[in-house]
């Protein structure tokens, strides 16, 4: 009792007041539950009231004495608000874990010796940083903050700050916000992006960042997300979309990968509150990629340890060793490799993007608080749309720091500028503390990742000398085929008055080389929601109509009304030498539907086809030169033809040698007749 009096009130038992004595009398039954320093301050008050009532019932005090004591209950001052209670949120976190493992009686009375993971120097620095920075932003109606530091290789909790002041009564300071459910805002976006990489997409994939309507669900209005800066940025690749935390591309990406698939990734990474149930899929909807589902800061830090640790996720560890009063070891933590939740290559891509300062210039600028000098640090911020939660979570290969600011009562803050105010200054100061004296260590390119030169706009393989950049992507996902986005279109050469200005050349024109090429950015997207409406393209077309850059105004109509049909014989080649059997193949270009293609050899019809492919296995007996002709007709009766000359077993220009005339036989010269 004497020790308890000193611990809680800093005085001997003989100096305790009635209310102080009643508080201590209520502790033995369950010291953890009824401790004034516990996470539920109301519990000790209720317990004290019960003690006073029992004392009155047993005639140890009168009703007036009970009433007078109760009036003092809210004014009781405890002595432990000073140096005697270090890292209170962490201590209570560890105590609760011990009780779950060994029971409350052994924990409180069994003399256990517990070794924890806490770095006390870092803990005290982090607590001071949170308290100092929150005091600077009270004018923004930011009332509280929390922070966490994990070793990404072992999961050891090095610092845990549950609030700006554990002992404050005005905002439930004893609540450990690291363990509370809060909405993460855009801090959850890396989960959507790593899901896309799992499905074969790359950081170079382009999406149009333009105002777009999305299905709002049954009996709900259309969902219209906006970017943090209120602007649309046109075509952006996933690297820039994630680095700049652009909302519209993130919602589009979620619609592409699927809500359930994204939640599945989140769940396997340890975000158990985002379990991919049908209820969650329907309740969260597309807003989950912007932080519409609640998570715990401690779970986010553990999940994102996989990004820092090559795809291996660690569990948060606070207890390293427990021994009983006789020194016998009851448990001891032995570090082990984390659980594989994403591939090493996928983890590298996320960390590389979020540590790339050039990938976040649009939103944060070149010298934001997210940039840690002389270090490679990945970081993601998040702010909920309603300004109730603001996050910053960042990591190196060895450490992860997560920070939250907001209000315990979930009231709104004033405008918080991600990367400038709120959680970011706290995160930066703690991260700098963590990195003191640490060498620069980044993420080496993994063996499954390739560096590919891509077009700076479309993200396709670079071409035509257009601006390009290098992008990392998982081997086997490199873009293939022609670039249909940032491309050259073939236009009419007809003058404007003839309807040829900025219009597409027809197939026959292209076939005969009568066109000119011009650079365009052809933005076309399909709405995955379908339903007979392409919302994505609607948004693109509205955005394009407002652009001054002519490249976005790509033509969609053909010039003139051509009835021409162009026939090109692709095989055999003109003036070639063939055997008796050869492939006869043609290409037909027409503006209308081709009805029939007929093949001729020396004017004799050999084959007639009504559909592609326009080819057949030809056979010619004998040897010699031949004329091959093809005639095509369209549904309107227009026709076109082409012909070539070939040689079969001889050169194309072979001609038979003329047969020599027989030599005349000689006749004897007649002798002159005798006269």
XYZ file of C-alpha atoms in Angstrom:
675
model
C 0.000 0.000 0.000
C 2.888 2.311 0.826
C 4.417 1.728 -2.599
C 1.088 2.383 -4.304
C 0.672 5.651 -2.398
C 4.096 6.821 -3.559
C 3.515 5.664 -7.145
C 0.123 7.224 -7.655
C 0.194 10.231 -5.326
C 3.821 10.821 -4.376
C 3.111 10.734 -0.627
C 3.073 8.227 2.245
C -0.114 6.422 3.248
C -0.468 8.584 6.330
C -0.998 11.675 4.164
C -3.647 10.233 1.825
C -7.075 11.862 1.697
C -10.270 9.848 1.862
C -10.796 9.927 -1.897
C -7.161 8.962 -2.553
C -7.455 6.039 -0.147
C -10.655 4.884 -1.839
C -8.936 4.943 -5.230
C -6.100 2.730 -3.984
C -8.535 0.422 -2.172
C -10.219 -0.341 -5.474
C -7.037 -1.424 -7.252
C -6.156 -4.912 -5.908
C -9.070 -6.734 -7.531
C -7.852 -5.736 -11.020
C -4.938 -3.277 -10.999
C -4.744 -3.034 -14.775
C -8.441 -2.425 -15.333
C -8.886 0.007 -12.450
C -5.584 1.883 -12.675
C -5.974 5.659 -13.092
C -3.216 5.346 -15.680
C -5.122 2.754 -17.682
C -6.682 3.379 -21.071
C -10.188 3.634 -19.585
C -10.101 6.442 -17.012
C -13.813 6.038 -16.282
C -13.165 2.543 -14.918
C -11.204 3.723 -11.878
C -13.857 6.358 -11.147
C -16.660 3.814 -11.245
C -14.598 1.496 -9.055
C -13.908 4.300 -6.538
C -17.604 5.144 -6.339
C -18.328 1.485 -5.566
C -15.688 1.487 -2.802
C -17.158 4.621 -1.188
C -20.676 3.200 -1.379
C -19.561 -0.026 0.313
C -17.753 1.961 3.029
C -20.954 3.899 3.713
C -23.019 0.699 3.739
C -20.557 -0.809 6.250
C -20.793 2.363 8.363
C -17.185 3.431 7.818
C -18.379 6.864 6.639
C -21.525 8.940 6.505
C -23.560 10.020 3.501
C -22.154 13.526 3.793
C -18.585 12.195 3.852
C -19.331 10.033 0.829
C -20.822 12.999 -1.019
C -17.889 15.242 -0.135
C -15.391 12.616 -1.343
C -17.246 12.082 -4.608
C -17.144 15.815 -5.294
C -13.338 15.617 -5.175
C -13.074 12.652 -7.570
C -12.644 14.697 -10.752
C -10.068 16.985 -9.107
C -7.686 14.295 -7.873
C -4.085 14.932 -8.957
C -1.734 12.051 -9.567
C 2.005 12.188 -9.104
C 2.902 9.913 -11.988
C 2.532 12.611 -14.621
C 6.289 13.199 -14.412
C 9.391 11.178 -15.008
C 8.240 8.093 -13.129
C 5.999 6.802 -15.947
C 7.929 6.494 -19.188
C 6.253 5.641 -22.511
C 2.822 5.118 -20.923
C 0.962 4.090 -24.097
C 3.627 1.517 -24.872
C 3.672 0.257 -21.281
C -0.080 -0.236 -21.275
C 0.134 -1.938 -24.678
C 2.736 -4.384 -23.357
C 0.821 -4.938 -20.112
C -2.321 -5.879 -22.012
C -0.381 -8.384 -24.113
C 1.111 -9.929 -20.976
C -2.298 -10.219 -19.331
C -3.696 -11.975 -22.402
C -0.783 -14.416 -22.284
C -0.273 -14.988 -18.539
C -3.343 -13.613 -16.777
C -3.724 -10.457 -14.729
C -2.758 -11.966 -11.371
C 0.640 -13.193 -12.528
C 1.335 -9.942 -14.353
C 0.466 -7.762 -11.357
C 1.823 -9.919 -8.557
C 4.091 -12.538 -10.079
C 7.329 -10.563 -10.326
C 7.749 -11.021 -14.081
C 10.838 -9.502 -15.668
C 10.001 -8.198 -19.138
C 12.449 -7.037 -21.802
C 10.803 -4.894 -24.469
C 11.723 -3.618 -27.914
C 11.442 0.067 -26.976
C 14.259 2.484 -27.800
C 13.667 4.860 -24.888
C 15.768 7.685 -26.326
C 13.870 7.536 -29.614
C 10.578 7.187 -27.733
C 11.163 10.340 -25.715
C 12.237 12.257 -28.810
C 9.134 11.111 -30.712
C 6.832 12.032 -27.813
C 8.342 15.502 -27.594
C 8.060 15.978 -31.365
C 4.375 15.022 -31.406
C 3.579 17.296 -28.464
C 5.524 20.245 -29.880
C 4.132 20.018 -33.392
C 0.516 19.585 -32.282
C 0.831 22.702 -30.135
C 1.853 24.631 -33.270
C -1.304 23.741 -35.195
C -4.026 24.213 -32.609
C -5.278 27.075 -34.798
C -6.055 24.436 -37.447
C -8.267 22.650 -34.917
C -5.847 19.735 -34.777
C -6.126 18.431 -31.242
C -4.070 15.260 -31.182
C -1.387 13.177 -32.858
C 0.145 9.718 -32.711
C 3.280 8.090 -34.070
C 4.928 4.711 -34.424
C 8.406 3.486 -35.397
C 9.001 -0.132 -36.444
C 12.087 -2.078 -37.408
C 11.017 -3.306 -40.858
C 13.225 -6.402 -40.664
C 12.121 -7.718 -37.262
C 8.868 -5.879 -36.530
C 10.215 -4.531 -33.231
C 8.339 -1.458 -31.988
C 11.036 1.137 -31.319
C 8.683 3.982 -30.420
C 4.953 4.240 -29.775
C 3.352 7.619 -29.128
C -0.370 7.125 -28.583
C -1.317 10.786 -28.114
C 0.253 14.185 -27.526
C -0.155 13.758 -23.730
C -1.172 10.537 -22.024
C -2.297 12.369 -18.891
C -4.472 15.029 -20.523
C -8.109 14.758 -19.471
C -9.697 17.066 -22.028
C -9.380 14.767 -25.052
C -8.938 11.202 -23.741
C -5.153 11.320 -23.824
C -4.925 7.755 -22.554
C -6.457 6.427 -25.767
C -3.688 4.925 -27.902
C -4.606 6.138 -31.389
C -2.113 3.678 -32.894
C -4.705 1.046 -32.006
C -7.790 3.042 -33.027
C -9.734 2.685 -36.257
C -9.325 5.769 -38.458
C -9.732 6.451 -42.165
C -6.331 6.574 -43.927
C -7.214 8.844 -46.826
C -4.802 8.534 -49.743
C -2.282 6.702 -47.571
C -4.079 3.509 -48.672
C -3.429 4.086 -52.397
C -0.246 1.956 -52.585
C -2.464 -1.090 -51.988
C -4.427 -0.331 -55.169
C -1.258 0.215 -57.174
C 0.516 -2.922 -56.007
C -2.639 -4.860 -56.928
C -2.347 -3.395 -60.437
C 1.292 -4.497 -60.637
C 0.240 -7.989 -59.537
C -2.128 -8.025 -62.513
C 0.615 -7.136 -65.000
C 0.218 -3.378 -65.242
C 3.322 -1.193 -65.100
C 4.256 2.207 -63.624
C 4.238 3.458 -67.225
C 0.558 2.667 -67.798
C -1.265 5.847 -68.784
C -4.654 6.950 -67.493
C -6.466 10.186 -68.269
C -6.650 12.387 -65.193
C -9.815 14.243 -66.143
C -13.094 14.892 -64.342
C -15.005 11.612 -64.543
C -18.284 10.312 -63.206
C -18.339 6.822 -61.710
C -21.330 4.633 -60.810
C -22.448 5.517 -57.307
C -24.158 2.244 -56.489
C -27.797 1.283 -56.068
C -29.984 4.354 -55.446
C -26.874 6.514 -55.001
C -25.754 9.527 -57.058
C -22.789 9.370 -59.416
C -19.404 9.395 -57.672
C -17.308 12.407 -58.759
C -13.883 12.415 -57.078
C -11.654 15.467 -57.343
C -7.910 15.870 -57.058
C -6.368 17.505 -54.012
C -5.375 20.577 -56.050
C -8.760 20.721 -57.790
C -7.131 20.411 -61.217
C -7.166 17.862 -64.034
C -3.767 16.903 -65.439
C -4.657 15.003 -68.598
C -2.665 11.889 -69.510
C -0.567 10.692 -66.562
C 1.348 7.482 -66.046
C 0.895 5.461 -62.867
C 4.255 6.579 -61.446
C 3.154 10.199 -61.494
C -0.408 9.380 -60.465
C 0.777 7.631 -57.286
C 3.683 9.972 -56.553
C 1.423 13.014 -56.808
C -1.471 11.227 -55.083
C -3.917 12.042 -57.864
C -7.393 10.851 -56.946
C -9.116 10.374 -60.302
C -6.503 7.977 -61.774
C -6.544 6.037 -58.505
C -10.302 5.532 -58.713
C -9.985 4.503 -62.369
C -7.232 2.072 -61.436
C -9.362 0.540 -58.694
C -12.193 0.074 -61.174
C -9.758 -1.723 -63.484
C -8.243 -4.047 -60.857
C -11.522 -4.664 -59.018
C -12.558 -3.647 -55.505
C -12.519 -7.221 -54.221
C -9.018 -7.820 -55.582
C -7.737 -4.654 -53.921
C -9.310 -5.650 -50.604
C -7.801 -9.122 -50.973
C -4.346 -7.566 -51.284
C -4.986 -5.332 -48.267
C -6.201 -8.280 -46.205
C -3.244 -10.518 -46.995
C -0.934 -7.615 -46.073
C -2.509 -7.533 -42.621
C -5.266 -4.927 -42.882
C -7.865 -7.217 -41.364
C -10.539 -4.506 -41.203
C -10.566 -4.520 -45.019
C -11.499 -8.182 -45.388
C -12.827 -8.774 -48.944
C -16.359 -9.709 -47.943
C -19.372 -8.941 -50.113
C -20.562 -6.537 -47.433
C -17.273 -4.611 -47.523
C -17.151 -4.525 -51.321
C -20.628 -3.002 -51.418
C -20.141 -0.673 -48.449
C -16.736 0.736 -49.350
C -17.206 0.970 -53.109
C -14.674 2.859 -55.217
C -13.984 5.337 -52.413
C -11.920 2.705 -50.598
C -8.884 3.666 -52.694
C -9.170 7.194 -51.278
C -9.384 5.902 -47.718
C -13.054 5.048 -47.327
C -12.347 2.050 -45.066
C -11.048 2.300 -41.500
C -7.664 0.880 -40.475
C -5.280 1.060 -37.521
C -1.981 2.919 -37.721
C -0.132 -0.053 -36.246
C -1.633 -2.319 -38.930
C -0.712 0.127 -41.711
C 2.886 0.283 -40.499
C 3.107 -3.504 -40.383
C 1.495 -3.869 -43.817
C 3.811 -1.327 -45.423
C 6.838 -3.054 -43.914
C 6.390 -5.392 -46.887
C 7.193 -2.515 -49.261
C 10.341 -1.746 -47.277
C 11.355 -5.361 -46.798
C 11.219 -6.823 -50.304
C 7.650 -8.095 -50.020
C 8.053 -9.712 -46.583
C 5.628 -8.422 -43.950
C 6.605 -8.434 -40.277
C 4.327 -8.512 -37.234
C 4.706 -5.725 -34.648
C 6.767 -7.000 -31.705
C 6.924 -5.298 -28.316
C 8.094 -8.095 -25.992
C 11.545 -9.568 -26.514
C 11.801 -11.703 -23.390
C 9.760 -12.661 -20.321
C 11.257 -14.339 -17.248
C 9.558 -15.320 -13.994
C 10.649 -14.210 -10.527
C 13.164 -17.063 -10.412
C 14.801 -16.055 -13.680
C 13.270 -18.842 -15.752
C 12.638 -17.751 -19.331
C 8.966 -18.030 -20.193
C 9.263 -16.679 -23.716
C 11.898 -15.123 -25.926
C 11.522 -13.466 -29.308
C 13.680 -14.875 -32.072
C 13.697 -12.775 -35.264
C 12.608 -14.612 -38.388
C 11.921 -13.719 -41.991
C 8.536 -12.127 -42.466
C 5.650 -13.621 -44.391
C 5.711 -13.238 -48.172
C 2.660 -11.111 -49.074
C 3.809 -9.490 -52.347
C 6.690 -10.188 -54.695
C 10.090 -8.576 -54.283
C 9.649 -6.847 -57.637
C 6.238 -5.417 -56.692
C 7.626 -4.106 -53.410
C 10.523 -2.494 -55.267
C 8.221 -0.663 -57.685
C 6.140 0.875 -54.881
C 9.195 1.936 -52.867
C 10.940 3.302 -55.944
C 7.942 5.415 -56.962
C 7.300 6.797 -53.479
C 10.977 7.666 -52.947
C 11.183 9.448 -56.324
C 11.036 13.180 -55.620
C 10.574 13.934 -59.331
C 7.399 11.813 -59.337
C 5.623 14.112 -56.851
C 6.473 17.567 -58.203
C 2.937 18.384 -59.405
C 1.387 18.162 -55.946
C 4.254 18.693 -53.523
C 6.895 20.683 -55.414
C 10.639 20.077 -55.463
C 11.440 20.907 -51.832
C 8.573 19.584 -49.733
C 8.980 18.176 -46.245
C 8.716 14.719 -47.806
C 12.213 15.056 -49.241
C 14.834 13.812 -46.788
C 18.288 15.094 -47.823
C 21.004 12.550 -48.546
C 18.684 9.604 -47.922
C 16.355 7.424 -49.974
C 13.028 7.438 -48.154
C 9.661 6.354 -49.537
C 6.642 8.161 -48.132
C 2.886 8.420 -48.663
C 0.545 10.995 -47.190
C -3.207 10.853 -46.775
C -6.007 13.228 -45.854
C -9.666 12.287 -45.704
C -12.074 14.341 -47.802
C -13.840 15.593 -44.704
C -10.592 16.716 -43.021
C -10.975 14.383 -40.040
C -7.752 12.382 -40.463
C -4.307 13.244 -41.801
C -1.522 10.687 -42.217
C 2.094 10.372 -43.249
C 3.749 6.980 -43.449
C 7.253 6.503 -44.797
C 10.031 3.965 -44.783
C 13.615 3.044 -45.512
C 14.835 -0.539 -45.950
C 15.287 -0.717 -42.142
C 12.706 1.537 -40.501
C 9.113 2.630 -40.986
C 7.559 5.717 -39.385
C 3.799 6.240 -39.299
C 2.078 9.394 -38.049
C -1.568 10.410 -37.632
C -3.097 13.734 -36.607
C -6.725 14.661 -36.028
C -9.182 14.751 -33.152
C -10.213 11.905 -30.890
C -13.846 12.980 -31.123
C -13.610 12.763 -34.941
C -14.354 16.473 -35.356
C -13.121 18.242 -38.470
C -9.802 19.992 -38.739
C -9.339 23.128 -40.788
C -7.658 22.709 -44.175
C -4.566 20.550 -43.769
C -1.987 20.789 -46.544
C -0.500 17.340 -47.090
C 3.261 17.546 -47.302
C 3.269 20.900 -45.500
C 1.246 20.803 -42.291
C -0.440 18.218 -40.106
C 1.218 14.811 -39.958
C 4.095 15.504 -42.353
C 6.195 17.822 -40.136
C 5.928 15.274 -37.314
C 6.823 12.425 -39.645
C 9.823 14.296 -41.022
C 11.252 15.155 -37.600
C 10.845 11.598 -36.318
C 12.352 10.154 -39.500
C 15.346 12.489 -39.224
C 15.763 11.320 -35.628
C 15.615 7.699 -36.776
C 18.187 8.288 -39.522
C 20.787 10.066 -37.390
C 24.155 8.519 -38.153
C 22.634 5.997 -40.560
C 24.291 5.358 -43.948
C 22.322 5.894 -47.133
C 20.558 2.677 -48.037
C 18.085 2.349 -50.853
C 16.404 -0.475 -52.712
C 18.548 -2.259 -55.319
C 16.853 -3.142 -58.601
C 15.677 -6.724 -58.276
C 16.464 -9.425 -60.819
C 12.856 -9.551 -62.010
C 12.746 -5.847 -62.888
C 13.786 -4.276 -66.201
C 14.468 -0.664 -67.123
C 12.595 0.216 -70.304
C 12.641 3.409 -72.368
C 9.039 4.530 -72.773
C 7.224 7.385 -74.432
C 6.860 10.229 -71.936
C 3.145 10.612 -72.679
C 1.716 7.219 -73.570
C 4.035 4.937 -71.611
C 4.445 2.716 -74.668
C 7.866 1.811 -76.083
C 9.620 5.031 -77.161
C 9.431 5.899 -80.860
C 9.795 8.587 -83.518
C 12.206 10.622 -81.422
C 9.416 11.832 -79.136
C 10.355 12.727 -75.523
C 11.013 9.545 -73.569
C 12.050 8.411 -70.120
C 13.209 5.218 -68.456
C 10.772 3.248 -66.338
C 11.116 0.182 -64.154
C 8.687 -2.640 -64.749
C 8.458 -6.319 -63.969
C 10.011 -8.437 -66.702
C 7.361 -9.832 -68.997
C 5.050 -6.844 -68.595
C 6.864 -4.558 -71.034
C 4.444 -2.828 -73.442
C 4.128 -4.470 -76.845
C 2.809 -3.336 -80.196
C 2.435 0.038 -81.814
C 1.709 3.161 -79.795
C -1.914 4.027 -80.531
C -1.979 6.930 -78.058
C 0.963 9.207 -78.871
C 1.038 8.527 -82.563
C 1.163 9.842 -86.091
C -2.094 9.802 -88.024
C -2.307 9.719 -91.801
C -4.202 12.751 -93.071
C -5.627 13.867 -96.394
C -3.555 16.010 -98.671
C -6.720 17.547 -100.077
C -6.976 21.326 -99.602
C -9.346 22.686 -96.948
C -11.940 23.749 -99.477
C -12.100 20.166 -100.674
C -12.814 18.866 -97.190
C -9.302 17.665 -96.466
C -8.294 19.868 -93.534
C -7.291 17.763 -90.493
C -9.222 14.738 -91.712
C -8.131 11.143 -91.952
C -6.961 9.765 -95.261
C -9.065 6.902 -96.542
C -7.727 3.394 -96.894
C -7.339 3.651 -100.647
C -5.458 6.937 -100.261
C -3.083 5.338 -97.790
C -2.676 2.298 -100.001
C -1.454 4.425 -102.885
C 0.669 6.679 -100.636
C -1.493 9.772 -101.020
C -1.348 11.120 -97.434
C 0.674 13.153 -94.943
C 1.444 12.345 -91.293
C 0.889 14.517 -88.214
C 1.512 13.988 -84.474
C -1.529 13.492 -82.220
C -2.349 12.304 -78.703
C -5.325 9.998 -79.116
C -6.983 9.679 -75.712
C -9.504 6.872 -75.747
C -10.590 4.823 -72.730
C -13.286 2.236 -72.150
C -15.479 2.430 -69.069
C -15.206 -0.926 -67.220
C -18.669 -0.348 -65.747
C -20.220 -0.666 -69.188
C -23.976 -0.392 -69.181
C -24.124 1.258 -72.582
C -22.392 4.411 -71.389
C -18.697 5.263 -71.593
C -18.261 7.694 -68.699
C -14.481 7.654 -69.038
C -14.572 8.823 -72.658
C -17.199 11.439 -71.858
C -14.811 13.011 -69.366
C -11.929 12.832 -71.823
C -13.887 14.481 -74.629
C -14.987 17.356 -72.393
C -11.402 17.875 -71.246
C -10.025 17.685 -74.804
C -12.444 20.315 -76.025
C -10.863 22.826 -73.635
C -7.240 22.187 -74.620
C -5.203 24.594 -76.739
C -2.679 21.899 -77.682
C -3.702 20.824 -81.198
C -2.336 17.336 -80.618
C -5.377 16.522 -78.475
C -7.793 17.445 -81.254
C -7.336 14.282 -83.259
C -9.551 13.770 -86.335
C -12.194 11.076 -86.449
C -13.714 11.681 -89.899
C -12.372 10.728 -93.310
C -11.985 13.289 -96.043
C -14.258 13.138 -99.068
C -16.376 10.163 -100.047
C -14.142 7.795 -101.956
C -15.534 4.924 -104.002
C -12.052 3.757 -104.852
C -10.908 0.220 -104.160
C -7.181 -0.458 -103.960
C -5.968 -3.993 -104.652
C -2.395 -4.923 -103.755
C -0.940 -8.307 -104.676
C 1.285 -9.235 -101.735
C 2.370 -12.661 -102.981
C 3.909 -13.620 -105.302
C 6.099 -10.606 -105.975
C 5.847 -8.880 -109.318
C 8.422 -10.083 -111.875
C 9.382 -13.027 -109.697
C 10.204 -16.614 -110.568
C 7.897 -19.237 -109.021
C 7.472 -22.989 -109.007
C 4.338 -24.751 -110.180
C 2.759 -24.255 -106.732
C 2.733 -20.885 -104.953
C 0.654 -18.801 -102.540
C -1.532 -16.186 -104.250
C -2.339 -13.490 -101.658
C -3.792 -9.993 -101.948
C -4.713 -7.036 -99.746
C -7.863 -5.079 -100.528
C -8.505 -1.583 -99.134
C -11.927 -0.023 -99.535
C -14.228 2.396 -97.745
C -17.188 0.061 -98.127
C -17.599 -3.635 -97.471
C -15.778 -5.846 -99.977
C -18.205 -8.266 -101.586
C -16.017 -10.452 -103.809
C -12.368 -10.935 -104.775
C -11.602 -12.863 -107.977
C -8.218 -14.304 -109.014
C -7.214 -14.690 -112.699
C -4.332 -16.365 -114.506
C -3.841 -15.170 -118.075
C -7.423 -13.935 -118.101
C -8.936 -17.190 -116.847
C -10.786 -17.075 -113.528
C -9.210 -19.451 -111.026
C -10.724 -18.562 -107.658
C -13.416 -16.306 -106.169
C -13.528 -15.399 -102.443
C -16.175 -13.522 -100.451
C -14.251 -13.004 -97.199
C -10.819 -12.698 -95.688
C -8.164 -13.925 -95.959
C -7.876 -13.161 -99.657
C -5.432 -15.887 -100.628
C -5.326 -19.394 -102.027
C -2.832 -22.094 -102.984
C -2.334 -21.631 -106.732
C -1.084 -24.289 -109.157
C 0.050 -23.849 -112.768
C 1.038 -26.771 -114.946
C 4.034 -26.492 -117.188
C 6.496 -23.646 -117.476
C 6.374 -20.174 -118.937
C 5.365 -16.575 -118.216
C 1.951 -15.655 -116.882
C -0.131 -12.604 -116.027
C -1.825 -12.723 -112.615
C -4.748 -10.411 -112.007
C -7.067 -9.785 -109.066
C -10.341 -7.918 -109.218
C -12.273 -6.761 -106.128
C -15.841 -5.470 -105.890
C -17.603 -3.765 -102.975
C -21.255 -3.827 -101.952
C -21.958 -0.673 -103.949
C -20.655 -2.149 -107.190
C -17.348 -0.257 -107.146
C -14.381 -2.262 -108.332
C -10.611 -2.185 -108.431
C -7.971 -4.486 -109.808
C -4.258 -5.124 -109.997
C -2.033 -7.374 -112.065
C 1.554 -8.593 -112.127
C 3.736 -10.817 -114.290
C 5.600 -13.879 -113.070
C 7.581 -16.733 -114.496
C 6.872 -20.361 -113.640
C 10.120 -22.306 -113.609
C 11.544 -19.543 -115.816
C 12.269 -15.852 -115.486
C 9.274 -13.520 -115.808
C 10.583 -12.062 -119.078
C 11.588 -15.377 -120.588
C 10.654 -15.994 -124.206
C 11.235 -19.167 -126.218
C 14.088 -19.071 -128.749
C 12.841 -19.156 -132.425
C 13.257 -22.550 -134.260
C 16.047 -22.331 -136.959
C 14.969 -22.686 -140.680
C 16.340 -25.849 -142.471
C 19.444 -25.184 -144.658
C 18.697 -25.471 -148.461
C 20.367 -28.433 -150.227
C 22.997 -27.478 -152.790
C 22.298 -28.095 -156.480
C 25.003 -28.827 -159.069
C 25.895 -25.966 -161.308
C 24.451 -26.782 -164.729
C 26.887 -27.045 -167.548
C 26.319 -24.769 -170.455
C 24.456 -26.407 -173.266
C 26.354 -27.047 -176.424
C 25.505 -24.596 -178.991
